[in-house]
Amino acid sequence: MKSLLLTAIAAITLCTAAAQTYTLAEKRHEPARSSVTTFKSVEQMPSFIGGNAALMKWIQSHMQYPASTKDKGIQGTVTMQFVVTQDGSIGQVKVVRSVEASLDREATRLCKSLPPFIPGRHNGQKVSVWYTLPITFTLPSTN
């Protein structure tokens, strides 16, 4: 009976030690998790400095239409989504509606290179907010 009790205690001790080691390893190797909530809609949405017209102008002036796509006559609107963080920086950029791989890459590059936005606000506090941005690629008409 004592042998069985000692075996049970040893097994529990080993499991506890293994769990503690796993928890320490998790903390060491796992990226830090943020407790920041990212909102979809807030009282005051993030905005580009100068407004939407300035944002569209910035995109047009920085867009590099991929030559191979241009040669094929491919055009369309890539819908992008990204987070405007509490400090106005851009993060978590993703394509939510694709047109063609090279246009998607260019739209992603554009979003990642955007200057900081005015952050969104909710309950008087700066918050991280998902922002959806359609980026339209159009070829000049050949009339």
CSV table of C-alpha atoms in Angstrom, one decimal, residues 24-118:
chain,number,residue,atom,x,y,z
A,24,LEU,CA,7.9,28.4,-18.4
A,25,ALA,CA,8.8,27.2,-21.9
A,26,GLU,CA,5.5,28.7,-23.2
A,27,LYS,CA,6.3,32.0,-21.6
A,28,ARG,CA,9.8,32.0,-23.0
A,29,HIS,CA,9.0,31.1,-26.6
A,30,GLU,CA,5.5,32.3,-27.1
A,31,PRO,CA,5.1,35.8,-28.5
A,32,ALA,CA,3.7,38.3,-26.0
A,33,ARG,CA,-0.1,38.5,-26.2
A,34,SER,CA,-1.6,41.9,-26.1
A,35,SER,CA,-4.6,42.6,-24.0
A,36,VAL,CA,-5.5,45.4,-26.5
A,37,THR,CA,-8.9,44.9,-28.1
A,38,THR,CA,-9.2,45.7,-31.8
A,39,PHE,CA,-12.6,47.2,-32.6
A,40,LYS,CA,-14.5,47.0,-35.9
A,41,SER,CA,-16.6,50.1,-35.2
A,42,VAL,CA,-16.0,53.0,-32.7
A,43,GLU,CA,-17.4,56.4,-31.9
A,44,GLN,CA,-14.7,58.1,-33.9
A,45,MET,CA,-13.1,56.0,-36.7
A,46,PRO,CA,-9.4,56.4,-37.6
A,47,SER,CA,-8.7,59.0,-40.3
A,48,PHE,CA,-6.0,59.8,-42.7
A,49,ILE,CA,-4.4,63.2,-42.0
A,50,GLY,CA,-6.1,65.5,-44.6
A,51,GLY,CA,-9.1,63.2,-45.0
A,52,ASN,CA,-10.2,60.7,-47.6
A,53,ALA,CA,-9.3,62.9,-50.5
A,54,ALA,CA,-5.7,63.1,-49.2
A,55,LEU,CA,-5.6,59.3,-48.7
A,56,MET,CA,-6.7,58.7,-52.3
A,57,LYS,CA,-4.2,61.2,-53.6
A,58,TRP,CA,-1.4,59.5,-51.5
A,59,ILE,CA,-2.3,56.1,-52.9
A,60,GLN,CA,-2.4,57.3,-56.5
A,61,SER,CA,1.0,59.1,-56.1
A,62,HIS,CA,2.7,56.0,-54.6
A,63,MET,CA,1.0,53.3,-56.7
A,64,GLN,CA,3.3,51.3,-58.9
A,65,TYR,CA,1.0,49.4,-61.4
A,66,PRO,CA,2.7,46.0,-62.0
A,67,ALA,CA,3.9,46.0,-65.6
A,68,SER,CA,2.9,42.4,-66.3
A,69,THR,CA,-0.6,43.0,-65.1
A,70,LYS,CA,-0.7,46.3,-67.0
A,71,ASP,CA,0.4,44.5,-70.2
A,72,LYS,CA,-2.4,42.0,-69.8
A,73,GLY,CA,-5.0,44.7,-69.3
A,74,ILE,CA,-6.0,43.5,-65.8
A,75,GLN,CA,-7.6,46.1,-63.6
A,76,GLY,CA,-10.0,46.1,-60.7
A,77,THR,CA,-10.4,46.9,-57.0
A,78,VAL,CA,-8.5,45.1,-54.3
A,79,THR,CA,-10.2,45.4,-50.9
A,80,MET,CA,-7.7,45.6,-48.1
A,81,GLN,CA,-8.1,45.5,-44.4
A,82,PHE,CA,-5.7,46.6,-41.7
A,83,VAL,CA,-5.5,47.7,-38.1
A,84,VAL,CA,-4.9,51.3,-37.2
A,85,THR,CA,-3.3,51.0,-33.8
A,86,GLN,CA,-3.6,53.3,-30.8
A,87,ASP,CA,-0.6,55.3,-32.0
A,88,GLY,CA,-1.9,55.5,-35.6
A,89,SER,CA,0.5,53.0,-37.1
A,90,ILE,CA,-0.7,50.4,-39.6
A,91,GLY,CA,-0.6,46.7,-38.7
A,92,GLN,CA,-2.1,43.3,-39.6
A,93,VAL,CA,-2.5,44.1,-43.3
A,94,LYS,CA,-4.5,41.6,-45.3
A,95,VAL,CA,-6.3,41.2,-48.6
A,96,VAL,CA,-10.1,40.6,-48.2
A,97,ARG,CA,-11.1,40.7,-51.8
A,98,SER,CA,-8.5,39.8,-54.4
A,99,VAL,CA,-8.2,40.7,-58.1
A,100,GLU,CA,-4.9,39.2,-59.2
A,101,ALA,CA,-1.8,38.2,-57.3
A,102,SER,CA,0.5,41.1,-58.5
A,103,LEU,CA,-2.3,43.7,-57.8
A,104,ASP,CA,-2.8,42.2,-54.3
A,105,ARG,CA,0.9,42.4,-53.6
A,106,GLU,CA,1.0,46.1,-54.7
A,107,ALA,CA,-2.1,46.9,-52.6
A,108,THR,CA,-0.5,45.2,-49.6
A,109,ARG,CA,2.8,47.2,-50.2
A,110,LEU,CA,0.8,50.4,-50.4
A,111,CYS,CA,-1.0,49.7,-47.1
A,112,LYS,CA,2.1,48.7,-45.3
A,113,SER,CA,3.8,52.0,-46.4
A,114,LEU,CA,1.0,54.3,-45.4
A,115,PRO,CA,1.9,57.1,-43.0
A,116,PRO,CA,0.3,57.1,-39.6
A,117,PHE,CA,-3.4,57.8,-39.3
A,118,ILE,CA,-5.2,59.8,-36.6
